[in-house]
């Protein structure tokens, strides 16, 4: 059964109870984009009766090649302009059915599909109970079904021969009102259909025996645990009572050494009397290899299969089956390949992953101290000790006589450089645009880079740098040693605009070294005076400067000024460049 979306195929065994694994997912998947319909028959025109899958994509027939495990686009059109998408195969033909138009098309593996027969009136009944599917038996006869609710005498199953001549017709009793728009199948004279239950959305697979004239769907099967298998159903085109043979091949040796002669043996069930064998290598039949066992000297990658033909009635296509495929792994006699992508690993580097072949060997190391996975060779530099190590890769010896050369590589684990930021300034109370002296703890041979670059107008390389506190933020230090290993440190600086200026309210210019000068005091060197003017009580200017570090020494016209109250006016810039003014009084004391 084919899922309606995606590429899944599910197998349903009607002889077993419904369970979490029945229906079960098939290992073969349909090719994309999603196609329509599912059929089972031999590859048409191949002369080989091994059964495989067919599907339709973009109105073209595709089949699954059982020898190459690839889907093959035949590039042959169905002839139905994309309408006849549900189909079946058998007896050397594929029939695809356009249930809307009631038309059936026939394809023999050559050219495009062509219209075989139009079934009058079928399309008008699709919504009521028409089944958009066709079933084919191993003789090439095909079946269509119309399923109406209840015991409707218009419900039928009809069988036609490859020429489109009606051979047999059954009436159908449907007391449980099953619906089967997507598909039905016939296996061993039992008919099965996909019953769609819309409320709740679920599926079941009712069945009924093919009697002589009437089919009674009078049993109510359990619901399936998977509710998306509602796109199509395909049944094997087998004759009545067919029993499937199976074949499985094995070899005691794989991988093998070059030049070894390898014997494959087969185990079969239901093979009948005197079954026939044909062994294949890479899909090519080997002349004379027709016994239950087969010996040859393989090359690496050779794929071995065996076809079993059991004695069975004619038309029983399931009497021919293909075994599992055994892919041979022949070891190379050359020295194994083994190397890491670098010879030096920093302590904080990502895991070291080697390139090596053949797979399956083990790794050893000398001396101890390297953290390495002995099965994969992956190195963890973080938990390894620093030092130089010799690593040896030894392939597995698959059989006696194989050569097991070892190969070595050398790696070094190196320490990270020392990375530590030091500062002469407090960093949590800076004024905007203040200078900040930073220096790294120095390690010989290391290169030091500071970032962001905007904080370092005078350059951001070297052990000692000057940062400008243009904003609050994180400053990064990267230390790089001669081995290319990188370590880092960070420091967060907090900067704010500084605008406060302090001026004393009195001073005594008596040359005693205390309060001899009246001047401005600011927190930030980036605060600058635009004008600082002092007036006496008569409005005469006694002092002027634009230098923040300058001040009045209490003289006027080179003579000591009189004691008393003076007035000042200050116009200045803050550390962030904004301008402010300040005025007040100061007392000169003699």
Coordinates of C-alpha atoms in Angstrom, one line a residue:
X1 CA 0.0 0.0 0.0
X2 CA 1.3 3.5 -0.9
X3 CA 1.0 6.5 1.4
X4 CA -0.7 9.5 -0.2
X5 CA 2.2 11.9 0.6
X6 CA 5.9 11.3 0.7
X7 CA 7.5 8.1 -0.5
X8 CA 6.5 5.4 1.9
X9 CA 5.3 1.9 0.9
X10 CA 3.7 -0.3 3.6
X11 CA 3.3 -4.1 3.5
X12 CA 0.2 -5.7 4.9
X13 CA 0.0 -9.5 5.6
X14 CA -3.6 -10.5 5.8
X15 CA -2.7 -13.8 7.5
X16 CA -1.5 -12.0 10.5
X17 CA -3.4 -9.8 13.0
X18 CA -3.3 -6.0 12.7
X19 CA -0.5 -4.7 15.0
X20 CA 2.1 -1.9 15.3
X21 CA 4.2 -3.8 12.7
X22 CA 1.3 -4.9 10.4
X23 CA 1.1 -2.9 8.2
X24 CA 4.9 -2.4 8.3
X25 CA 7.1 0.0 6.5
X26 CA 8.9 -1.4 3.4
X27 CA 12.6 -0.8 3.0
X28 CA 12.1 0.4 -0.6
X29 CA 10.9 4.0 -0.9
X30 CA 9.2 5.6 -3.9
X31 CA 11.2 8.2 -5.8
X32 CA 10.3 11.9 -5.7
X33 CA 8.4 14.0 -6.5
X34 CA 5.4 12.1 -5.1
X35 CA 3.8 10.0 -7.7
X36 CA 0.6 8.2 -8.1
X37 CA -0.3 4.6 -7.8
X38 CA 1.5 1.4 -7.1
X39 CA 1.8 -1.9 -9.1
X40 CA 3.8 -5.1 -8.7
X41 CA 5.0 -7.1 -11.7
X42 CA 8.2 -8.1 -13.5
X43 CA 10.3 -5.5 -15.4
X44 CA 8.4 -5.5 -18.7
X45 CA 10.5 -6.7 -21.6
X46 CA 13.4 -7.8 -19.4
X47 CA 12.8 -11.5 -19.8
X48 CA 13.4 -11.8 -16.0
X49 CA 10.3 -12.7 -13.9
X50 CA 11.6 -11.2 -10.6
X51 CA 8.8 -9.1 -9.2
X52 CA 9.3 -5.4 -8.5
X53 CA 7.5 -2.1 -8.0
X54 CA 6.1 0.2 -10.7
X55 CA 4.8 3.8 -10.0
X56 CA 3.7 6.8 -12.1
X57 CA 5.4 10.2 -11.8
X58 CA 4.5 13.1 -14.1
X59 CA 2.4 10.8 -16.3
X60 CA 5.4 8.5 -16.9
X61 CA 6.1 4.9 -15.9
X62 CA 8.9 4.2 -13.4
X63 CA 10.2 0.9 -12.0
X64 CA 12.5 -0.2 -9.2
X65 CA 15.5 -2.2 -10.6
X66 CA 16.0 -5.1 -8.2
X67 CA 19.7 -5.5 -9.3
X68 CA 20.9 -1.9 -9.0
X69 CA 18.4 -0.8 -6.3
X70 CA 17.7 2.3 -8.4
X71 CA 14.4 3.7 -9.7
X72 CA 14.3 3.9 -13.5
X73 CA 12.3 6.4 -15.5
X74 CA 11.1 4.6 -18.6
X75 CA 10.2 8.0 -20.2
X76 CA 7.1 6.2 -21.6
X77 CA 3.8 8.1 -21.1
X78 CA 0.7 6.5 -19.7
X79 CA -1.3 7.9 -22.6
X80 CA -4.0 9.3 -20.3
X81 CA -2.8 12.9 -19.8
X82 CA -2.2 12.2 -16.1
X83 CA -5.7 10.9 -15.3
X84 CA -5.1 7.1 -15.2
X85 CA -2.8 7.1 -12.1
X86 CA -3.9 4.0 -10.3
X87 CA -2.8 0.8 -12.0
X88 CA -1.8 -2.9 -11.8
X89 CA 0.5 -5.3 -13.6
X90 CA 0.9 -8.9 -14.5
X91 CA 1.3 -11.3 -17.4
X92 CA 3.6 -9.0 -19.3
X93 CA 1.3 -5.9 -19.2
X94 CA 0.5 -2.9 -17.0
X95 CA -3.0 -1.5 -17.1
X96 CA -3.8 1.9 -15.7
X97 CA -7.4 3.1 -15.1
X98 CA -8.9 6.5 -15.4
X99 CA -11.9 6.0 -13.2
X100 CA -13.3 9.5 -13.9
X101 CA -13.6 8.9 -17.6
X102 CA -14.0 5.1 -17.3
X103 CA -11.0 4.5 -19.6
X104 CA -8.4 1.8 -19.3
X105 CA -4.9 2.0 -20.8
X106 CA -2.5 -0.8 -21.6
X107 CA 1.3 -0.8 -21.6
X108 CA 3.7 -3.6 -22.6
X109 CA 7.0 -1.9 -21.7
X110 CA 7.6 -0.4 -25.2
X111 CA 6.4 3.0 -26.4
X112 CA 3.6 4.7 -24.5
X113 CA 0.5 3.4 -22.9
X114 CA -2.5 3.3 -25.2
X115 CA -6.3 3.2 -24.7
X116 CA -7.6 -0.3 -24.5
X117 CA -11.2 0.1 -23.5
X118 CA -13.8 2.7 -22.4
X119 CA -16.3 1.5 -19.8
X120 CA -19.5 3.3 -20.4
X121 CA -21.1 5.1 -17.4
X122 CA -18.3 4.2 -14.9
X123 CA -17.1 7.8 -14.5
X124 CA -20.6 9.0 -13.4
X125 CA -20.5 6.5 -10.5
X126 CA -17.1 7.4 -9.1
X127 CA -18.5 9.6 -6.4
X128 CA -21.0 7.0 -5.4
X129 CA -18.7 4.0 -5.3
X130 CA -16.3 3.8 -8.2
X131 CA -12.9 2.4 -7.3
X132 CA -10.0 4.2 -9.0
X133 CA -7.9 1.1 -9.3
X134 CA -7.3 -2.0 -11.5
X135 CA -6.0 -5.4 -10.4
X136 CA -4.1 -7.7 -12.8
X137 CA -3.4 -11.5 -12.5
X138 CA -0.4 -13.3 -13.7
X139 CA -2.1 -14.2 -17.0
X140 CA -2.6 -10.5 -17.8
X141 CA -6.4 -10.6 -17.0
X142 CA -7.6 -7.4 -15.3
X143 CA -10.3 -6.6 -12.8
X144 CA -12.3 -3.4 -12.0
X145 CA -14.8 -2.9 -9.2
X146 CA -17.8 -0.7 -8.5
X147 CA -18.7 -0.7 -4.8
X148 CA -22.0 0.9 -3.7
X149 CA -23.5 0.9 -0.2
X150 CA -25.7 -2.0 1.0
X151 CA -26.8 -4.9 -1.2
X152 CA -27.0 -2.9 -4.3
X153 CA -27.3 -5.0 -7.4
X154 CA -25.3 -2.4 -9.4
X155 CA -22.2 -3.2 -7.4
X156 CA -19.9 -5.5 -9.3
X157 CA -16.4 -7.0 -9.8
X158 CA -15.5 -7.6 -13.5
X159 CA -12.7 -9.6 -15.0
X160 CA -11.5 -8.9 -18.6
X161 CA -8.8 -10.6 -20.7
X162 CA -5.8 -8.7 -22.2
X163 CA -7.9 -8.0 -25.3
X164 CA -10.6 -6.3 -23.2
X165 CA -13.2 -9.0 -23.5
X166 CA -15.4 -9.6 -20.4
X167 CA -14.6 -13.0 -18.9
X168 CA -16.5 -13.0 -15.6
X169 CA -18.7 -10.8 -13.4
X170 CA -19.6 -10.9 -9.7
X171 CA -22.3 -9.0 -7.8
X172 CA -21.2 -7.5 -4.5
X173 CA -23.1 -7.3 -1.2
X174 CA -21.8 -4.5 1.0
X175 CA -24.0 -4.5 4.2
X176 CA -21.3 -2.5 6.2
X177 CA -21.2 0.2 3.6
X178 CA -17.5 0.0 3.0
X179 CA -15.9 2.6 0.6
X180 CA -12.8 1.9 -1.4
X181 CA -12.0 4.9 -3.6
X182 CA -8.2 4.4 -3.7
X183 CA -7.7 0.7 -4.3
X184 CA -8.3 -3.0 -3.9
X185 CA -6.2 -6.2 -4.4
X186 CA -6.7 -9.9 -5.0
X187 CA -4.5 -12.5 -3.4
X188 CA -5.1 -16.3 -3.5
X189 CA -8.8 -15.9 -4.6
X190 CA -9.5 -13.4 -1.8
X191 CA -10.4 -9.8 -2.5
X192 CA -9.1 -7.0 -0.2
X193 CA -10.0 -3.3 -0.3
X194 CA -9.0 -0.1 1.5
X195 CA -12.0 1.0 3.5
X196 CA -11.9 4.8 4.2
X197 CA -13.7 5.9 7.4
X198 CA -14.1 9.7 7.4
X199 CA -15.3 10.2 11.0
X200 CA -13.0 9.5 12.7
X201 CA -10.4 9.4 10.0
X202 CA -9.2 5.8 9.9
X203 CA -8.7 2.8 7.7
X204 CA -9.5 -0.9 7.7
X205 CA -9.0 -3.6 5.1
X206 CA -12.1 -5.7 4.6
X207 CA -11.8 -9.0 2.7
X208 CA -14.1 -11.6 1.1
X209 CA -13.6 -14.8 -0.9
X210 CA -14.1 -14.8 -4.6
X211 CA -17.1 -17.1 -5.0
X212 CA -18.7 -18.2 -8.2
X213 CA -21.0 -15.3 -8.6
X214 CA -21.4 -13.2 -5.4
X215 CA -18.9 -11.5 -3.1
X216 CA -20.1 -10.8 0.4
X217 CA -18.2 -8.2 2.5
X218 CA -20.0 -9.2 5.7
X219 CA -17.1 -9.0 8.2
X220 CA -16.0 -5.9 10.0
X221 CA -12.1 -5.8 10.3
X222 CA -10.2 -3.9 12.9
X223 CA -8.9 -0.4 12.3
X224 CA -5.3 0.0 11.1
X225 CA -2.9 1.7 13.5
X226 CA -1.7 3.9 10.5
X227 CA -4.4 6.1 9.0
X228 CA -2.6 7.5 6.0
X229 CA -2.4 4.4 3.8
X230 CA -5.2 5.6 1.6
X231 CA -3.7 6.2 -1.8
X232 CA -3.4 2.9 -3.5
X233 CA -3.1 -0.9 -3.0
X234 CA -1.1 -3.3 -5.1
X235 CA -1.3 -7.1 -5.0
X236 CA 1.1 -9.7 -6.4
X237 CA -0.1 -11.2 -9.7
X238 CA 0.0 -14.8 -8.5
X239 CA -2.1 -17.9 -9.3
X240 CA -4.3 -19.6 -6.8
X241 CA -2.5 -21.3 -3.9
X242 CA 0.9 -19.8 -4.7
X243 CA 3.6 -20.3 -2.0
X244 CA 6.4 -17.8 -2.0
X245 CA 9.9 -19.3 -2.1
X246 CA 12.7 -17.5 -0.3
X247 CA 16.5 -17.5 -0.7
X248 CA 19.2 -16.0 1.4
X249 CA 23.0 -16.1 0.7
X250 CA 25.9 -15.8 3.1
X251 CA 29.6 -15.9 3.1
X252 CA 31.8 -16.6 6.1
X253 CA 34.4 -14.0 5.1
X254 CA 33.7 -10.2 4.6
X255 CA 35.9 -8.2 4.6
X256 CA 38.4 -10.3 2.8
X257 CA 42.0 -10.2 1.7
X258 CA 43.0 -9.5 -1.9
X259 CA 43.2 -12.6 -4.0
X260 CA 41.1 -14.8 -1.7
X261 CA 38.6 -17.3 -3.2
X262 CA 35.3 -16.7 -1.5
X263 CA 32.5 -19.3 -1.4
X264 CA 28.8 -18.2 -1.1
X265 CA 26.1 -20.6 0.0
X266 CA 22.3 -20.3 -0.3
X267 CA 19.6 -21.2 2.2
X268 CA 16.1 -21.6 0.6
X269 CA 12.6 -22.4 1.7
X270 CA 9.7 -23.6 -0.5
X271 CA 12.1 -24.3 -3.3
X272 CA 10.3 -27.3 -4.6
X273 CA 12.0 -30.2 -6.3
X274 CA 15.3 -29.5 -8.1
X275 CA 15.2 -25.7 -7.8
X276 CA 17.2 -23.8 -10.3
X277 CA 19.9 -21.3 -9.4
X278 CA 21.6 -18.4 -11.2
X279 CA 24.4 -16.4 -9.5
X280 CA 25.0 -12.7 -10.5
X281 CA 28.0 -10.4 -9.9
X282 CA 27.1 -6.7 -10.2
X283 CA 23.9 -7.7 -11.9
X284 CA 25.6 -9.8 -14.6
X285 CA 24.7 -13.5 -14.7
X286 CA 27.8 -15.7 -14.3
X287 CA 27.9 -18.5 -16.9
X288 CA 27.8 -22.0 -15.3
X289 CA 27.1 -20.6 -11.8
X290 CA 23.9 -22.5 -11.4
X291 CA 24.4 -24.5 -8.2
X292 CA 23.4 -23.9 -4.6
X293 CA 26.9 -22.5 -3.9
X294 CA 29.2 -20.3 -5.8
X295 CA 33.0 -19.5 -5.5
X296 CA 35.0 -16.7 -7.0
X297 CA 37.7 -14.1 -6.3
X298 CA 35.9 -10.7 -5.6
X299 CA 37.1 -7.2 -6.2
X300 CA 36.3 -4.5 -3.7
X301 CA 32.6 -3.4 -4.0
X302 CA 31.4 -6.5 -6.0
X303 CA 27.7 -7.2 -5.3
X304 CA 26.7 -10.8 -5.3
X305 CA 23.1 -12.1 -5.6
X306 CA 21.5 -15.4 -6.5
X307 CA 18.2 -16.0 -8.4
X308 CA 16.1 -18.9 -7.3
X309 CA 13.5 -20.6 -9.6
X310 CA 11.5 -23.3 -7.9
X311 CA 9.5 -25.9 -9.7
X312 CA 6.0 -24.6 -9.8
X313 CA 2.9 -24.3 -12.0
X314 CA 3.2 -22.1 -15.0
X315 CA 2.1 -18.4 -14.5
X316 CA 3.3 -18.5 -10.9
X317 CA 5.6 -15.5 -11.1
X318 CA 6.4 -15.7 -7.4
X319 CA 8.3 -18.9 -8.1
X320 CA 11.2 -16.7 -9.1
X321 CA 12.9 -14.6 -6.4
X322 CA 16.1 -12.8 -5.9
X323 CA 18.3 -13.2 -2.8
X324 CA 19.7 -10.5 -0.6
X325 CA 22.7 -8.7 -1.9
X326 CA 26.2 -9.2 -0.4
X327 CA 28.6 -6.3 -1.0
X328 CA 32.2 -7.5 -0.8
X329 CA 34.8 -5.4 1.1
X330 CA 38.2 -6.3 -0.2
X331 CA 41.0 -4.7 1.8
X332 CA 43.6 -2.8 0.0
X333 CA 47.2 -4.2 0.2
X334 CA 48.5 -0.7 0.4
X335 CA 49.7 1.0 3.6
X336 CA 46.7 2.5 5.4
X337 CA 46.0 6.2 5.2
X338 CA 46.1 8.2 8.5
X339 CA 46.6 11.9 9.2
X340 CA 45.2 14.7 11.2
X341 CA 44.4 18.0 9.5
X342 CA 47.0 19.8 11.7
X343 CA 50.0 18.9 13.7
X344 CA 49.5 21.4 16.5
X345 CA 46.3 21.7 18.7
X346 CA 45.7 24.5 21.1
X347 CA 44.2 23.6 24.4
X348 CA 40.9 25.3 23.6
X349 CA 40.7 23.9 20.0
X350 CA 37.9 21.8 18.6
X351 CA 38.2 18.1 18.6
X352 CA 40.9 16.7 16.2
X353 CA 39.3 14.3 13.7
X354 CA 41.6 12.2 11.6
X355 CA 41.3 11.0 8.0
X356 CA 42.1 7.3 7.9
X357 CA 41.4 4.1 6.0
X358 CA 40.5 1.3 5.9
X359 CA 37.9 1.6 8.6
X360 CA 37.5 -0.7 11.6
X361 CA 41.0 -0.4 13.1
X362 CA 42.2 0.9 16.5
X363 CA 44.4 3.8 17.7
X364 CA 47.1 3.8 20.3
X365 CA 49.2 6.7 21.6
X366 CA 52.6 7.2 23.3
X367 CA 53.3 8.7 25.8
X368 CA 50.2 8.8 28.0
X369 CA 48.4 12.0 28.5
X370 CA 46.5 12.4 25.3
X371 CA 42.7 12.2 25.5
X372 CA 41.9 10.1 22.4
X373 CA 39.1 7.7 21.3
X374 CA 40.8 4.4 20.4
X375 CA 38.1 3.5 17.9
X376 CA 37.7 6.8 16.1
X377 CA 41.0 8.6 16.7
X378 CA 39.2 11.8 17.8
X379 CA 41.3 13.9 20.1
X380 CA 40.0 16.2 22.8
X381 CA 42.6 18.9 23.3
X382 CA 40.8 20.4 26.3
X383 CA 41.3 17.4 28.5
X384 CA 44.7 16.4 27.1
X385 CA 48.1 17.3 28.7
X386 CA 50.4 19.5 26.8
X387 CA 53.2 17.7 25.0
X388 CA 54.0 15.8 21.8
X389 CA 52.4 12.5 21.1
X390 CA 52.9 9.7 18.5
X391 CA 49.6 8.1 17.5
X392 CA 49.5 4.7 15.7
X393 CA 46.6 3.4 13.6
X394 CA 46.4 -0.4 13.2
X395 CA 43.8 -1.8 10.8
X396 CA 41.8 -4.9 11.7
X397 CA 43.2 -8.2 10.3
X398 CA 40.1 -9.8 8.7
X399 CA 41.5 -13.2 7.9
X400 CA 44.7 -15.2 8.1
X401 CA 47.2 -14.0 5.5
X402 CA 46.1 -10.4 5.3
X403 CA 48.7 -7.8 5.9
X404 CA 48.1 -5.4 8.8
X405 CA 50.5 -2.5 8.4
X406 CA 50.3 0.3 10.9
X407 CA 50.8 4.0 10.2
X408 CA 51.7 6.9 12.5
X409 CA 51.1 10.6 12.9
X410 CA 52.5 13.0 15.4
X411 CA 50.5 15.8 17.1
X412 CA 51.4 18.4 19.8
X413 CA 49.1 19.9 22.4
X414 CA 50.2 23.4 23.3
X415 CA 49.1 25.7 26.1
X416 CA 47.1 28.8 25.6
X417 CA 48.9 32.2 25.9
X418 CA 48.4 34.2 29.1
X419 CA 45.7 36.8 28.6
X420 CA 45.0 39.3 31.5
X421 CA 44.0 42.9 31.4
X422 CA 45.5 45.3 33.9
X423 CA 44.7 49.0 34.4
X424 CA 46.0 52.0 36.3
X425 CA 42.5 53.6 36.5
X426 CA 39.3 52.7 38.2
X427 CA 37.0 51.4 35.4
X428 CA 33.6 51.6 37.1
X429 CA 33.4 55.4 37.4
X430 CA 34.9 57.0 34.4
X431 CA 34.0 60.3 32.7
X432 CA 33.1 60.1 29.0
X433 CA 36.1 60.5 26.7
X434 CA 38.6 60.1 29.6
X435 CA 41.8 58.4 28.8
X436 CA 42.3 54.9 30.3
X437 CA 45.7 53.2 30.5
X438 CA 45.6 49.5 29.9
X439 CA 48.3 46.9 29.8
X440 CA 48.4 43.1 29.3
X441 CA 50.3 40.7 31.5
X442 CA 53.2 40.1 29.1
X443 CA 54.3 36.8 27.7
X444 CA 57.3 36.7 25.4
X445 CA 56.5 36.0 21.8
X446 CA 52.8 36.9 22.0
X447 CA 50.9 39.4 19.9
X448 CA 48.2 41.5 21.7
X449 CA 45.2 42.9 20.0
X450 CA 42.6 45.1 21.7
X451 CA 39.0 45.8 20.6
X452 CA 36.6 47.5 19.8
X453 CA 38.9 49.6 17.7
X454 CA 36.8 52.8 18.3
X455 CA 38.0 52.8 21.9
X456 CA 41.7 53.0 20.8
X457 CA 42.2 56.1 18.6
X458 CA 46.0 55.8 19.0
X459 CA 46.2 52.2 18.0
X460 CA 44.9 48.9 19.4
X461 CA 48.0 46.7 19.2
X462 CA 50.6 46.1 21.8
X463 CA 51.1 45.3 25.5
X464 CA 50.4 48.9 26.7
X465 CA 47.6 50.9 25.1
X466 CA 45.5 53.9 25.9
X467 CA 41.8 53.6 25.6
X468 CA 39.3 56.5 25.3
X469 CA 36.1 56.0 27.3
X470 CA 33.7 57.0 24.5
X471 CA 30.9 55.0 26.1
X472 CA 30.3 52.3 28.6
X473 CA 31.1 48.8 27.3
X474 CA 33.3 45.8 27.2
X475 CA 36.9 45.9 26.1
X476 CA 38.4 42.7 24.7
X477 CA 42.0 41.5 24.8
X478 CA 43.2 38.8 22.4
X479 CA 46.6 37.2 23.0
X480 CA 48.1 35.1 20.2
X481 CA 51.2 33.1 20.7
X482 CA 53.7 31.8 18.1
X483 CA 51.7 28.6 17.7
X484 CA 48.7 30.5 16.7
X485 CA 46.8 29.7 19.9
X486 CA 44.4 32.5 21.0
X487 CA 43.3 33.3 24.5
X488 CA 41.2 36.3 25.6
X489 CA 40.2 38.5 28.6
X490 CA 37.6 41.2 29.0
X491 CA 37.0 44.2 31.2
X492 CA 33.9 46.3 31.4
X493 CA 34.2 50.1 31.7
X494 CA 31.5 52.3 33.0
X495 CA 31.6 55.9 31.6
X496 CA 29.2 58.8 32.1
X497 CA 29.2 62.5 31.3
X498 CA 31.1 64.5 33.9
X499 CA 29.9 68.2 34.2
X500 CA 30.4 69.2 37.9
X501 CA 33.0 71.9 38.6
X502 CA 34.1 72.8 42.1
X503 CA 35.2 76.3 43.1
X504 CA 36.0 77.3 46.7
X505 CA 34.1 80.2 48.3
X506 CA 37.3 81.8 49.8
X507 CA 41.0 81.8 49.4
X508 CA 44.1 83.5 51.1
X509 CA 46.9 84.4 48.8
X510 CA 49.5 84.8 51.5
X511 CA 52.1 82.4 50.0
X512 CA 51.8 79.9 52.9
X513 CA 51.1 77.1 50.5
X514 CA 47.5 76.8 51.5
X515 CA 44.6 78.1 49.4
X516 CA 46.9 80.7 47.7
X517 CA 45.1 80.5 44.3
X518 CA 41.4 80.6 43.4
X519 CA 40.9 78.1 40.6
X520 CA 38.5 75.5 39.1
X521 CA 38.6 71.8 40.0
X522 CA 37.0 69.2 37.8
X523 CA 36.8 65.4 37.7
X524 CA 37.6 64.9 34.1
X525 CA 40.5 66.1 32.1
X526 CA 38.1 66.4 29.2
X527 CA 36.3 69.2 31.0
X528 CA 37.7 72.5 29.5
X529 CA 37.2 76.1 30.3
X530 CA 35.9 78.4 27.6
X531 CA 36.2 81.5 29.7
X532 CA 36.8 82.1 33.4
X533 CA 36.4 85.7 34.5
X534 CA 36.6 87.4 38.0
X535 CA 35.2 90.9 38.7
X536 CA 35.5 93.2 41.7
X537 CA 32.5 94.9 43.3
X538 CA 32.9 97.8 40.9
X539 CA 32.6 95.5 37.9
X540 CA 36.2 95.7 37.0
X541 CA 37.7 92.6 35.4
X542 CA 40.6 91.5 37.7
X543 CA 41.3 88.1 36.1
X544 CA 40.6 86.1 32.9
X545 CA 41.7 82.6 31.6
X546 CA 40.6 79.9 29.3
X547 CA 42.9 77.3 30.9
X548 CA 41.1 75.0 33.3
X549 CA 44.3 74.5 35.2
X550 CA 45.0 78.2 35.7
X551 CA 43.7 80.3 38.6
X552 CA 43.7 83.9 40.2
X553 CA 46.6 84.6 42.7
X554 CA 44.8 87.6 44.2
X555 CA 46.6 90.4 42.4
X556 CA 45.3 93.2 40.2
X557 CA 47.5 95.2 37.9
X558 CA 50.4 93.4 39.5
X559 CA 49.5 94.6 43.0
X560 CA 47.8 92.7 45.8
X561 CA 44.0 93.1 45.5
X562 CA 42.1 94.3 48.4
X563 CA 40.4 91.8 50.7
X564 CA 36.7 91.4 50.2
X565 CA 34.1 89.7 48.0
X566 CA 34.6 89.1 44.3
X567 CA 32.4 87.7 41.6
X568 CA 33.2 85.0 39.1
X569 CA 31.6 83.8 35.8
X570 CA 32.7 80.4 34.3
X571 CA 31.7 79.1 30.8
X572 CA 33.0 75.5 30.3
X573 CA 32.5 72.2 28.4
X574 CA 31.6 68.9 30.0
X575 CA 33.4 65.6 29.3
X576 CA 30.8 64.8 26.6
X577 CA 31.2 68.2 24.9
X578 CA 28.1 69.9 26.2
X579 CA 28.5 73.5 27.4
X580 CA 27.6 74.9 30.8
X581 CA 27.9 78.2 32.8
X582 CA 28.5 78.8 36.5
X583 CA 28.7 82.0 38.5
X584 CA 29.1 82.9 42.2
X585 CA 31.1 84.8 44.9
X586 CA 34.5 84.2 46.4
X587 CA 36.0 86.0 49.4
X588 CA 39.7 87.1 49.3
X589 CA 41.1 86.9 52.8
X590 CA 44.3 88.9 53.8

